[in-house]
CSV table of C-alpha atoms and ligand atoms in Angstrom, one decimal:
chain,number,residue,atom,x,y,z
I,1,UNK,CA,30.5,131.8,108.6
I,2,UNK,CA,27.3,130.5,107.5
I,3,UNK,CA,24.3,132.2,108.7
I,4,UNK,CA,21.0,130.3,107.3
I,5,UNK,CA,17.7,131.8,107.7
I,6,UNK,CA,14.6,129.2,107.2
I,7,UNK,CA,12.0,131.6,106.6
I,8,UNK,CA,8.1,130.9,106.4
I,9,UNK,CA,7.5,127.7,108.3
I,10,UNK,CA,5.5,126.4,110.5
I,11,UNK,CA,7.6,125.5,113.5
I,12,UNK,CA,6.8,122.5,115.9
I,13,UNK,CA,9.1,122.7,118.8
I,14,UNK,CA,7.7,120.7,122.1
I,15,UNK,CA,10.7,121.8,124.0
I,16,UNK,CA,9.3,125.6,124.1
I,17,UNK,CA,6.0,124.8,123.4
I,18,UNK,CA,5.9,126.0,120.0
I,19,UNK,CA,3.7,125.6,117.4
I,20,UNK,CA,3.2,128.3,114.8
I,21,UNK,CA,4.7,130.8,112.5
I,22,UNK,CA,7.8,131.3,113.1
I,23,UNK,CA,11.3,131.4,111.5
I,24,UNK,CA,14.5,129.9,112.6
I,25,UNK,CA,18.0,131.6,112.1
I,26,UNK,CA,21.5,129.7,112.7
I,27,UNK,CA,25.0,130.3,112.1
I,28,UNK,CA,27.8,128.2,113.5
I,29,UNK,CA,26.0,125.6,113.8
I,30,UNK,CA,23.8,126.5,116.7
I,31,UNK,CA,20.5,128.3,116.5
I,32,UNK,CA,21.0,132.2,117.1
I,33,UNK,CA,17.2,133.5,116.6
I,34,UNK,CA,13.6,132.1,116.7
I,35,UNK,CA,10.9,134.4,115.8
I,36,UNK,CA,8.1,136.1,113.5
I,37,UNK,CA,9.6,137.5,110.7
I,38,UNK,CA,13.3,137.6,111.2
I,39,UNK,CA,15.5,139.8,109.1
I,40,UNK,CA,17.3,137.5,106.4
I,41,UNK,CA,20.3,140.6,106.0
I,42,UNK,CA,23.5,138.3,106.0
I,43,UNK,CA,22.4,135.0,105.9
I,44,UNK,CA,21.4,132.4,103.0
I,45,UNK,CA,17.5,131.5,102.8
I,46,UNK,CA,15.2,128.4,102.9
I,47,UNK,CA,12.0,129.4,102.2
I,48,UNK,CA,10.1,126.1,103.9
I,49,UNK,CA,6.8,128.0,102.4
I,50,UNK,CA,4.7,126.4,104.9
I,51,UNK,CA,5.9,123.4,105.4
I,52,UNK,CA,6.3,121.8,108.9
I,53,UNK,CA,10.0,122.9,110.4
I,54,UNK,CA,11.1,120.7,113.4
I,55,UNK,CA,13.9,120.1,116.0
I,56,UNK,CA,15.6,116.9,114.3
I,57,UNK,CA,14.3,113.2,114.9
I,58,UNK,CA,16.4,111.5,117.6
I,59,UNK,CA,16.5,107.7,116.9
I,60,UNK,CA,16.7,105.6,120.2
I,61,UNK,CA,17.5,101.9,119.0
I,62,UNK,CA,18.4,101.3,115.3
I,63,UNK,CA,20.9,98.5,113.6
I,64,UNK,CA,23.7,99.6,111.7
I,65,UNK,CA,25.9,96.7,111.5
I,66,UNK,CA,28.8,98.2,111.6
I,67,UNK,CA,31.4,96.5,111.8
I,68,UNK,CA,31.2,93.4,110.8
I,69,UNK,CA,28.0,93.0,108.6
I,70,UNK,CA,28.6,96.0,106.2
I,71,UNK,CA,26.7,93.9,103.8
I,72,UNK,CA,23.8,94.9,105.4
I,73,UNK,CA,24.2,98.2,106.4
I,74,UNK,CA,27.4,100.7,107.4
I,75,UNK,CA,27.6,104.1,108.7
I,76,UNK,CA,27.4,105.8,105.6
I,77,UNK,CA,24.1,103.9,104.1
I,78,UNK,CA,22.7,104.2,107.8
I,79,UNK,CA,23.2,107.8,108.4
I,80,UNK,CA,22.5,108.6,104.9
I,81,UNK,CA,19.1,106.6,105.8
I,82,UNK,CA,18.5,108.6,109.1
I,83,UNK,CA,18.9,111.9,107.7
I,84,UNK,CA,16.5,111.1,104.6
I,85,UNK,CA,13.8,110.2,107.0
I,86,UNK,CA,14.4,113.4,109.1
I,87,UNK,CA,17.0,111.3,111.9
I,88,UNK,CA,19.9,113.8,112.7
I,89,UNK,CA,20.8,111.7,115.8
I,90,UNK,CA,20.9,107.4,115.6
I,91,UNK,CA,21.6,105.1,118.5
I,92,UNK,CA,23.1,102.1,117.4
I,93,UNK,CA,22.9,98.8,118.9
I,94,UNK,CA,25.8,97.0,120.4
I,95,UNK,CA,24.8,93.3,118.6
I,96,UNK,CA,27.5,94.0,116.1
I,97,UNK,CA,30.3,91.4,114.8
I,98,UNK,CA,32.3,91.8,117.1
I,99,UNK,CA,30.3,92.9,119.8
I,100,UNK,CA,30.6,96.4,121.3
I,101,UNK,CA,31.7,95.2,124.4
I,102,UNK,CA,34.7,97.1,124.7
I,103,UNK,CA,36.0,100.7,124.4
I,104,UNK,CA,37.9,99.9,120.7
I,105,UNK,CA,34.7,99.2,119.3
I,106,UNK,CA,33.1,102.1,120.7
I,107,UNK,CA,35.9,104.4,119.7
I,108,UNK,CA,35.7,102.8,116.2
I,109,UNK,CA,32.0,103.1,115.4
I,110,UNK,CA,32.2,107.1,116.8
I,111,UNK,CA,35.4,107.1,114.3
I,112,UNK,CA,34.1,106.0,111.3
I,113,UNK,CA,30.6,107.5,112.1
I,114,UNK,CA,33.0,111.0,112.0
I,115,UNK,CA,34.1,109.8,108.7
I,116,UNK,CA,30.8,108.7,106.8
I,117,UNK,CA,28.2,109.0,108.5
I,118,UNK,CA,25.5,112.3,107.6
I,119,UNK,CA,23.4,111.8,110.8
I,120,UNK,CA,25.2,112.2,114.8
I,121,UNK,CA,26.0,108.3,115.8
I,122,UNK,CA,25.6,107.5,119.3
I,123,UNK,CA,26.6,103.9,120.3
I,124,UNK,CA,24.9,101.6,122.8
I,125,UNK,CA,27.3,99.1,124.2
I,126,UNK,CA,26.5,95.9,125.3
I,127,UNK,CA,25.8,95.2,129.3
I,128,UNK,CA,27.5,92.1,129.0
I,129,UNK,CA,30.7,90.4,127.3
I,130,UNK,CA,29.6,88.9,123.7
I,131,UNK,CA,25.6,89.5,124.7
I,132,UNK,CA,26.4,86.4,126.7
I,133,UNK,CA,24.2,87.5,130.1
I,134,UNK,CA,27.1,86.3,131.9
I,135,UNK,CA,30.2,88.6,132.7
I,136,UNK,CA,29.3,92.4,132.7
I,137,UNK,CA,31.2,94.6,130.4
I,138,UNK,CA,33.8,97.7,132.0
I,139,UNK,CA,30.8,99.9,131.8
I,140,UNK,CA,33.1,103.6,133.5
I,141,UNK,CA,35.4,102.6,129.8
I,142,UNK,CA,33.0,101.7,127.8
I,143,UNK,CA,30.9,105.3,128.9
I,144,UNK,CA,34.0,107.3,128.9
I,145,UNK,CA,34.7,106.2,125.1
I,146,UNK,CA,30.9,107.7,124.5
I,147,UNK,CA,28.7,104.5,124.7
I,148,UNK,CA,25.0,107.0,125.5
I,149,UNK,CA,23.6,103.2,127.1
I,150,UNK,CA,24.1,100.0,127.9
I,151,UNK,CA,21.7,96.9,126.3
I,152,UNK,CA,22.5,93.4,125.4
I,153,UNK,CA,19.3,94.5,123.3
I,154,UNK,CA,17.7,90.7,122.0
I,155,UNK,CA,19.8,88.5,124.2
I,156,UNK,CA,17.6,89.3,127.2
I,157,UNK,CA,19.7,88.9,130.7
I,158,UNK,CA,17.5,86.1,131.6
I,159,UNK,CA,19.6,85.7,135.4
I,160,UNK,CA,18.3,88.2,137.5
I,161,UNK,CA,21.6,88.6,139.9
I,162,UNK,CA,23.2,89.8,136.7
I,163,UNK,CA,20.6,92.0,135.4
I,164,UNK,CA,20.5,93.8,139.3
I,165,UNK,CA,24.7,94.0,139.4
I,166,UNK,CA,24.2,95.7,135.5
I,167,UNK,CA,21.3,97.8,136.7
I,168,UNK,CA,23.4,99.1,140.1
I,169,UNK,CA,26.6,99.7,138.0
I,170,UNK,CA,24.7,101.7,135.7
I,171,UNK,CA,24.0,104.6,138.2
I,172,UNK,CA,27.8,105.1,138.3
I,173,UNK,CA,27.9,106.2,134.7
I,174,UNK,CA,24.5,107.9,134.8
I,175,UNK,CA,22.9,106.3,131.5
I,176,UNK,CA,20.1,103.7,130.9
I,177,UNK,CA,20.3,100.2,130.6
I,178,UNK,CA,18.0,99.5,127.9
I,179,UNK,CA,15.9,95.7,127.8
I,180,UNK,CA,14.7,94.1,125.1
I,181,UNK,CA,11.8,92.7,127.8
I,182,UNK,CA,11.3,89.2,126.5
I,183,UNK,CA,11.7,85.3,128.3
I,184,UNK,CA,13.6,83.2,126.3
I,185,UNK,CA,12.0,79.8,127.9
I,186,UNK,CA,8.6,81.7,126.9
I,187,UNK,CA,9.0,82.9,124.0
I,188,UNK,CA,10.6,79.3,122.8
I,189,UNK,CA,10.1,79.0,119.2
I,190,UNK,CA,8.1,81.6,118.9
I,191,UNK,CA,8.0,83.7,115.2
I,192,UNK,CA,4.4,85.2,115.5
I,193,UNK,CA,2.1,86.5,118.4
I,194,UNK,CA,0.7,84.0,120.1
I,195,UNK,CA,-3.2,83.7,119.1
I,196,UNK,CA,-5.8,83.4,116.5
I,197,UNK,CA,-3.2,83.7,113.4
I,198,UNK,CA,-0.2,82.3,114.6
I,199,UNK,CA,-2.8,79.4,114.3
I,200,UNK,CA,-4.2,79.6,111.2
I,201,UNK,CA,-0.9,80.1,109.7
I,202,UNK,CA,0.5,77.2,111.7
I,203,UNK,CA,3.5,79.1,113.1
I,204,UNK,CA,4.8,78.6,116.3
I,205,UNK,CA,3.4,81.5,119.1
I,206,UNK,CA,5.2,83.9,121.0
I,207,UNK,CA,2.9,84.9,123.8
I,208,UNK,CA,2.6,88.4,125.3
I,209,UNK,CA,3.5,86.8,128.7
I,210,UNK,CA,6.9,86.5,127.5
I,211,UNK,CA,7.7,90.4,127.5
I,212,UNK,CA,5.0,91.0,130.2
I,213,UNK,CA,6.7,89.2,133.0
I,214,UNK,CA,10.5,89.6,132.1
I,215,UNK,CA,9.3,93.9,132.1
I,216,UNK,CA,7.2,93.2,135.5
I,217,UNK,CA,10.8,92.0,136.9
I,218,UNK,CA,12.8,94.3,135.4
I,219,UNK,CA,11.2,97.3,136.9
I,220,UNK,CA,11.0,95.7,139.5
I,221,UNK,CA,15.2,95.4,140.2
I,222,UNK,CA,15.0,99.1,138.8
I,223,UNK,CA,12.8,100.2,141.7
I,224,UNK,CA,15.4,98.2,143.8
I,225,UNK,CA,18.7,99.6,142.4
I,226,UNK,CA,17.0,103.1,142.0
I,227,UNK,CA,18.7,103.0,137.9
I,228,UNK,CA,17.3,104.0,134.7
I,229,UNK,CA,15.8,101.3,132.9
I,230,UNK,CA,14.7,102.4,129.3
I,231,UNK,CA,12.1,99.5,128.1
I,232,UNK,CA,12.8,99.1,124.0
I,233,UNK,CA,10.1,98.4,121.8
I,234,UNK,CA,7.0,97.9,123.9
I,235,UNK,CA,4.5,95.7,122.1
I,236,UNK,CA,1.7,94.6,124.7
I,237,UNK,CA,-0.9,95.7,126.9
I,238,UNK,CA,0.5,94.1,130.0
I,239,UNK,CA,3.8,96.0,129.8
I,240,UNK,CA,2.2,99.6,129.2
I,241,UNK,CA,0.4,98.6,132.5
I,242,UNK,CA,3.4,97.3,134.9
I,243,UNK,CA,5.5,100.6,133.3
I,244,UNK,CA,2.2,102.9,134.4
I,245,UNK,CA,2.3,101.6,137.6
I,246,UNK,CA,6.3,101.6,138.2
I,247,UNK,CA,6.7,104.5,137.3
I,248,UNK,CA,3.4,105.9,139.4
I,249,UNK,CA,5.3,104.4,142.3
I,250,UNK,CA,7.9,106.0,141.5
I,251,UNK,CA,10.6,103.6,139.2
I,252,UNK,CA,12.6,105.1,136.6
I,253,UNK,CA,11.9,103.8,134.0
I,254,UNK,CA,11.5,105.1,130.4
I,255,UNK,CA,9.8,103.1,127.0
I,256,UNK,CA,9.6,103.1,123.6
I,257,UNK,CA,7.3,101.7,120.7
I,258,UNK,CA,8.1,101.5,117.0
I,259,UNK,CA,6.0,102.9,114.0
I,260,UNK,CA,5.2,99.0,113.1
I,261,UNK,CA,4.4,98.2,116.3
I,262,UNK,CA,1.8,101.3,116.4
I,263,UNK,CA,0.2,100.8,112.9
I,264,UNK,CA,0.6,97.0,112.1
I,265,UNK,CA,-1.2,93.7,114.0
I,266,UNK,CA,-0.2,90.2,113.2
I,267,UNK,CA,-2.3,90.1,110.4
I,268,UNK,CA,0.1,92.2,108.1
I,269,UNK,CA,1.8,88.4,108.3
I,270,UNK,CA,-1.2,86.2,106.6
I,271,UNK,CA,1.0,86.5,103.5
I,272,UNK,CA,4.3,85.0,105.2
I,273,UNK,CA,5.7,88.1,104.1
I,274,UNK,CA,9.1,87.9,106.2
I,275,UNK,CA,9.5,91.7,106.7
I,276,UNK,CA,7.1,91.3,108.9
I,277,UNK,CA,8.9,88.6,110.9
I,278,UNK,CA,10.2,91.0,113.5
I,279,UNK,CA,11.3,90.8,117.3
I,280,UNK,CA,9.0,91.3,119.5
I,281,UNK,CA,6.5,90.2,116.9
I,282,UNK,CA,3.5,92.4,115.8
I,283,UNK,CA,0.8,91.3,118.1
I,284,UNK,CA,-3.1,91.8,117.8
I,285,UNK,CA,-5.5,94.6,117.8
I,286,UNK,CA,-5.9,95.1,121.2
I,287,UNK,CA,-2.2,95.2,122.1
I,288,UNK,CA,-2.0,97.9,118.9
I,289,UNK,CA,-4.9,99.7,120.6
I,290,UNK,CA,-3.4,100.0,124.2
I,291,UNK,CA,0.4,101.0,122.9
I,292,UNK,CA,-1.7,103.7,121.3
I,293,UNK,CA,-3.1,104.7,124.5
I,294,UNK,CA,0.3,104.4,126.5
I,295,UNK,CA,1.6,106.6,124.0
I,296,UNK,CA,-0.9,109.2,124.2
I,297,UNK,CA,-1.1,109.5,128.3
I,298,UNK,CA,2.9,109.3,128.2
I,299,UNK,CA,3.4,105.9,129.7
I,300,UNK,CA,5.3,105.1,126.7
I,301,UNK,CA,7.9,108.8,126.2
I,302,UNK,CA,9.4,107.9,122.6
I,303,UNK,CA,8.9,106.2,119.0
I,304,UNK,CA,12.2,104.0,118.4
I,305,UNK,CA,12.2,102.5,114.8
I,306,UNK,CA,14.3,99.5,115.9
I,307,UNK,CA,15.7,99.9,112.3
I,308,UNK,CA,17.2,96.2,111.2
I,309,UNK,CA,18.4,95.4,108.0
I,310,UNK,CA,18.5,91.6,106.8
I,311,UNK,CA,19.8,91.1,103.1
I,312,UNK,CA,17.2,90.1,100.4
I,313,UNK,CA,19.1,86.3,100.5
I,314,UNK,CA,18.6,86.3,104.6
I,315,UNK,CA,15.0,86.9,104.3
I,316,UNK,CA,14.1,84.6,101.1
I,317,UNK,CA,13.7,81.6,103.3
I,318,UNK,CA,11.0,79.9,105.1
I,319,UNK,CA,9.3,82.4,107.4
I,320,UNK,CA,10.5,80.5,110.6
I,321,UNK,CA,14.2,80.7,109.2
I,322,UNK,CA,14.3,84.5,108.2
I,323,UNK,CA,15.8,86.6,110.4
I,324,UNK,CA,14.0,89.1,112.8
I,325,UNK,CA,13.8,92.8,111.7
I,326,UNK,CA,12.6,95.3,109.3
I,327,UNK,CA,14.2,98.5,108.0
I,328,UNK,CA,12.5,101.6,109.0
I,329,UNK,CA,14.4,105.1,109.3
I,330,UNK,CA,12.9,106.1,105.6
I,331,UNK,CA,9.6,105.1,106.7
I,332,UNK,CA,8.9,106.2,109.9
I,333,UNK,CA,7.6,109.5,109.9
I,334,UNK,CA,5.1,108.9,107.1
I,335,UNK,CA,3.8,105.7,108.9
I,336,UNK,CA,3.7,108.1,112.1
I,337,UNK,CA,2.0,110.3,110.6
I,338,UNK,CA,-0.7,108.1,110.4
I,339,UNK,CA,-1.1,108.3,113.9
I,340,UNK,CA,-1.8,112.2,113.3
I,341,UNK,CA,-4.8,111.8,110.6
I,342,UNK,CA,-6.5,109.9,112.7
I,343,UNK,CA,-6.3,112.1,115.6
I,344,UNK,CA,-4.4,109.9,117.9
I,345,UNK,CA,-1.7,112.5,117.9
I,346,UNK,CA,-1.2,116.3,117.4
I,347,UNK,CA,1.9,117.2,115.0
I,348,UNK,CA,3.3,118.7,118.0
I,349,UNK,CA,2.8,115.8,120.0
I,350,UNK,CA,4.5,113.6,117.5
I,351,UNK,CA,7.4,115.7,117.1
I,352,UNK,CA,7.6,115.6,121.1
I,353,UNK,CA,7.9,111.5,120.4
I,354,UNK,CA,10.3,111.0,117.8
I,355,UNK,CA,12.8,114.0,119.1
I,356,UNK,CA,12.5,116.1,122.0
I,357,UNK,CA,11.6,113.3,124.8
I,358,UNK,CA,14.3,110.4,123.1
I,359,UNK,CA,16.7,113.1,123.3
I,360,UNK,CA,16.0,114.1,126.9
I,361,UNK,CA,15.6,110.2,127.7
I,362,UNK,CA,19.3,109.4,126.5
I,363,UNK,CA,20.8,112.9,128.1
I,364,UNK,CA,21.8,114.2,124.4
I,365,UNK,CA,21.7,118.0,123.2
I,366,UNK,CA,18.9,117.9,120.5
I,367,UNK,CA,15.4,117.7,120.8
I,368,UNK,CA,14.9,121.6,120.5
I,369,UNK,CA,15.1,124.4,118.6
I,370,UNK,CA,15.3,127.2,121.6
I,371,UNK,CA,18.5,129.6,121.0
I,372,UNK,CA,22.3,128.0,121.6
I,373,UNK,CA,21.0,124.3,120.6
I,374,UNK,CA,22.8,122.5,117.9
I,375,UNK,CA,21.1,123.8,114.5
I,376,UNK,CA,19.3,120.4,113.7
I,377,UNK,CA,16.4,120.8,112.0
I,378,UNK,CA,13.8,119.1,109.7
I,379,UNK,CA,11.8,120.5,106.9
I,380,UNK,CA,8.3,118.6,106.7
I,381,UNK,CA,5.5,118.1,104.1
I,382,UNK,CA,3.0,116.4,105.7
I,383,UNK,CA,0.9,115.6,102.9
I,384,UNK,CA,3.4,114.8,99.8
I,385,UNK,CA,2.6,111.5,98.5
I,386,UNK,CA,5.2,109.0,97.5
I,387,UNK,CA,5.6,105.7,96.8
I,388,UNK,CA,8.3,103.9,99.0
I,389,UNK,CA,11.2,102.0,96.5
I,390,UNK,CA,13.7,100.3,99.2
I,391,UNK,CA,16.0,99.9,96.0
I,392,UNK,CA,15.9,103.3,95.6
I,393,UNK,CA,16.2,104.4,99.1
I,394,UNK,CA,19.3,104.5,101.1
I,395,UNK,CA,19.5,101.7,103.3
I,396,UNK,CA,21.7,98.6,102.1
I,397,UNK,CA,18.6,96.8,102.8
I,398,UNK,CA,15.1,96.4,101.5
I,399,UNK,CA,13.0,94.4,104.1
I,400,UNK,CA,10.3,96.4,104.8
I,401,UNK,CA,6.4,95.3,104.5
I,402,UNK,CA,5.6,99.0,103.4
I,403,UNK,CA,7.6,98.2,99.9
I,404,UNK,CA,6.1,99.5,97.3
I,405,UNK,CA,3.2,100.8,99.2
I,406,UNK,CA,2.0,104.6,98.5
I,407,UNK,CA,2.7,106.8,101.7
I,408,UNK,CA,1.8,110.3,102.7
I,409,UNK,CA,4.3,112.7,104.0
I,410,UNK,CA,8.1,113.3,103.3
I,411,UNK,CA,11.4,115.4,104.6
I,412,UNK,CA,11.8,117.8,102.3
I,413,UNK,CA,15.4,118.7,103.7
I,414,UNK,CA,17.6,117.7,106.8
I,415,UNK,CA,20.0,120.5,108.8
I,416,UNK,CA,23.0,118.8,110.7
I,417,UNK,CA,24.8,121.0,113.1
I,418,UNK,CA,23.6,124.0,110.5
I,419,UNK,CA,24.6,121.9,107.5
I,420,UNK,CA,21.9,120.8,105.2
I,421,UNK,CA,22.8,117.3,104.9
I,422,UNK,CA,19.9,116.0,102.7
I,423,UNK,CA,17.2,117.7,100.3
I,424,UNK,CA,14.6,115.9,98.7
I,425,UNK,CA,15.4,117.1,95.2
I,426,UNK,CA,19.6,116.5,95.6
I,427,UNK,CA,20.1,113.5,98.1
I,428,UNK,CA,22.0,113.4,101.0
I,429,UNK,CA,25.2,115.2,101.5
I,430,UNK,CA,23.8,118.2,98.9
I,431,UNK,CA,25.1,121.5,99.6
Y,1,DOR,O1,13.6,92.5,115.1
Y,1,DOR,C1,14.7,92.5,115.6
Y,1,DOR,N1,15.9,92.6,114.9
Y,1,DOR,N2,14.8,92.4,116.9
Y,1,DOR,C2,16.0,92.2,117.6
Y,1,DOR,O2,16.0,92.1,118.8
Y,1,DOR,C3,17.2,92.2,116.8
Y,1,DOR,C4,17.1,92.9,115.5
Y,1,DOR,C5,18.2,92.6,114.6
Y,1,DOR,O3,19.4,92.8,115.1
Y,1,DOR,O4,18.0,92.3,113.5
């Protein structure tokens, strides 16, 4: 049995506190010993020589288009993906072809997940039948076949009688229901925020009061139904507000934000680059500036990277014809880390974002390093500079505005239930 002693890091564990110099020893794929200067008698060492160690990143809402879109992405490129960029646990949206809208697709995804995939898969399933907003789906199956949440994720529920009856069926199985907050009649056209460059660029707007109001009613039915309602990528000032407030009152209700979201504005889209075409779109300054804040005070618990691969082909077209989405699972920890040289986070704190509170949010073991959790684990160097090759990177895709663009700080190596799954020098899958 494999005893592994990673010897000489700094350790960043939110989930005890922890931030300092301490080793980590597991065998059987669970953690069996944190501390200063543990013995390594018996067990195989990693020296991580100072680099940052961490509980692994838990990844709330990514796209893995499986099945049905393999061209994109599958299983294998996705969790190969996840665990490069430090993921050892992916949620996968349920807008798949077909739909997970029933227990066979669930049961499938988890099956060939088992089969290919380096990183943990956990599916979403849709709230309704086809993402229609129409007949709800057999949520008790669908949970019992290990769906972690329910979302019809960018076909917002736009009746509200469906979106309470989804909500109070939810409490039965005890997971969120997770909205992708935005009014389709609002939104309209929409391709850009609505403002000063959707103007100059001459591209149809896509207001903030399209995600403001359809959150503002959403937590309110979750205040009503008493469920979990788990707001995805949170991209204006008006939502962190109505989510402070619900949830001062009282509201269950959770949020995320993605790395783009947090370090891009709408200007990153003067060039009609379409990687930057992405749903909800990047919006201006002052939205950036309050998800920042919302992050910080805790209004907003997790970092999401809302991972979405479009082939080269897809996106090659006229920006109001590419599809929404960018890629992001290889990218997010060195654009988050952004956030932690300029002081908006501490390392700690970050590593409390992108793992211990999505894991807690979603009711999955991870999230910690303490004894008896599940031996997965990130080796960090915060300041290795690369330059980011999509062609050379893992995902099937390669729409991503940070192409080609130099980046700061890199997984060195990725543990997966005590398994080292992915090492900066070998690849994924080296042993
Ligand atoms: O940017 C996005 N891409 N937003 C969505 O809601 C869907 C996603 C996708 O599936 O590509």
């Amino acid at each position: 049995m494999t005893r592994i002693l990673v010897r000489g890091g700094r350790l960043l564990d939110p989930s005890q506190e922890r931030d300092g110099a301490f080793d980590v020893l597991f065998e059987a794929g669970r953690v069996v010993a944190v501390g200063e200067k543990l013995s390594a008698e018996g067990a195989e060492v990693f020296e991580a020589n100072g680099a940052w160690v961490a509980p692994g990143f838990v990844d709330l809402h990514a796209h893995l288009r499986a099945p049905g879109q393999e061209y994109k992405e599958d299983l294998s490129s996705g969790g190969a993906a996840a665990v490069a960029g430090g993921f050892t646990q992916v949620a996968c949206m349920a807008n798949t072809s077909p739909t997970n809208d029933d227990p066979s697709v669930t049961k499938y995804i988890l099956d060939r997940a088992e089969k290919e995939s380096a990183a943990k898969i956990r599916p979403i399933a849709a709230a309704t039948r086809g993402l229609e907003g129409q007949v709800m789906t057999e949520m008790i199956a669908l949970r019992e076949a290990g769906a972690v949440a329910f979302s019809d994720d960018g076909a917002t529920i736009m009746d509200a009688g469906v979106m309470r009856r989804v909500l109070e069926y939810s409490t039965l199985v005890g997971v969120p229901v997770i909205v992708h907050a935005e009014d389709c009649h609002l939104r309209g056209h929409g391709v850009v925020h609505e403002g000063a460059v959707a103007t100059k660029l001459g591209l149809p707007g896509n207001p903030a009061m399209a995600e403001e109001i359809m959150v503002a009613r959403d937590v309110q039915l979750a205040g009503w139904t008493g469920a979990h309602l788990h707001v995805a990528h949170v991209s204006t000032a008006g939502a962190v507000e109505t989510i402070r407030r619900a949830r001062e009152a009282g509201v269950k209700v959770t949020a995320e934000v993605t790395p783009h979201h947090l370090t891009l504005t709408d200007a990153a889209t003067l060039g009609f680059d379409t990687s930057t075409r992405v749903a909800p779109p990047l919006r201006s300054r002052e939205h950036v500036e309050a998800l920042r804040r919302g992050l910080v005070e805790g209004v907003i618990d997790a970092i999401a990277t809302d991972h979405a691969p479009h082939a080269t082909y897809e996106k090659e077209v006229e920006f109001t014809e590419a599809p929404p989405g960018m890629i992001g699972l290889e990218t997010a920890l060195a654009v988050c880390l952004e956030l932690v040289r300029e002081g908006v986070l501490s390392p700690l704190e970050l590593v409390r974002r992108l793992s211990t509170n999505p894991a807690r949010i979603f009711g999955l073991e991870g999230g910690s390093l303490a004894v008896g959790s599940p031996a997965d684990l990130v080796v960090i160097d915060p300041d290795r500079a690369w330059t980011y090759d999509p062609g050379r990177g893992y995902s099937k895709s390669r729409n991503s505005p940070w192409a080609d663009r130099a980046m700061t700080g890199r997984v060195l190596a990725t543990f997966v239930d005590g398994r080292l799954v992915y090492n900066l020098q070998r690849g994924v899958n080296a042993e």
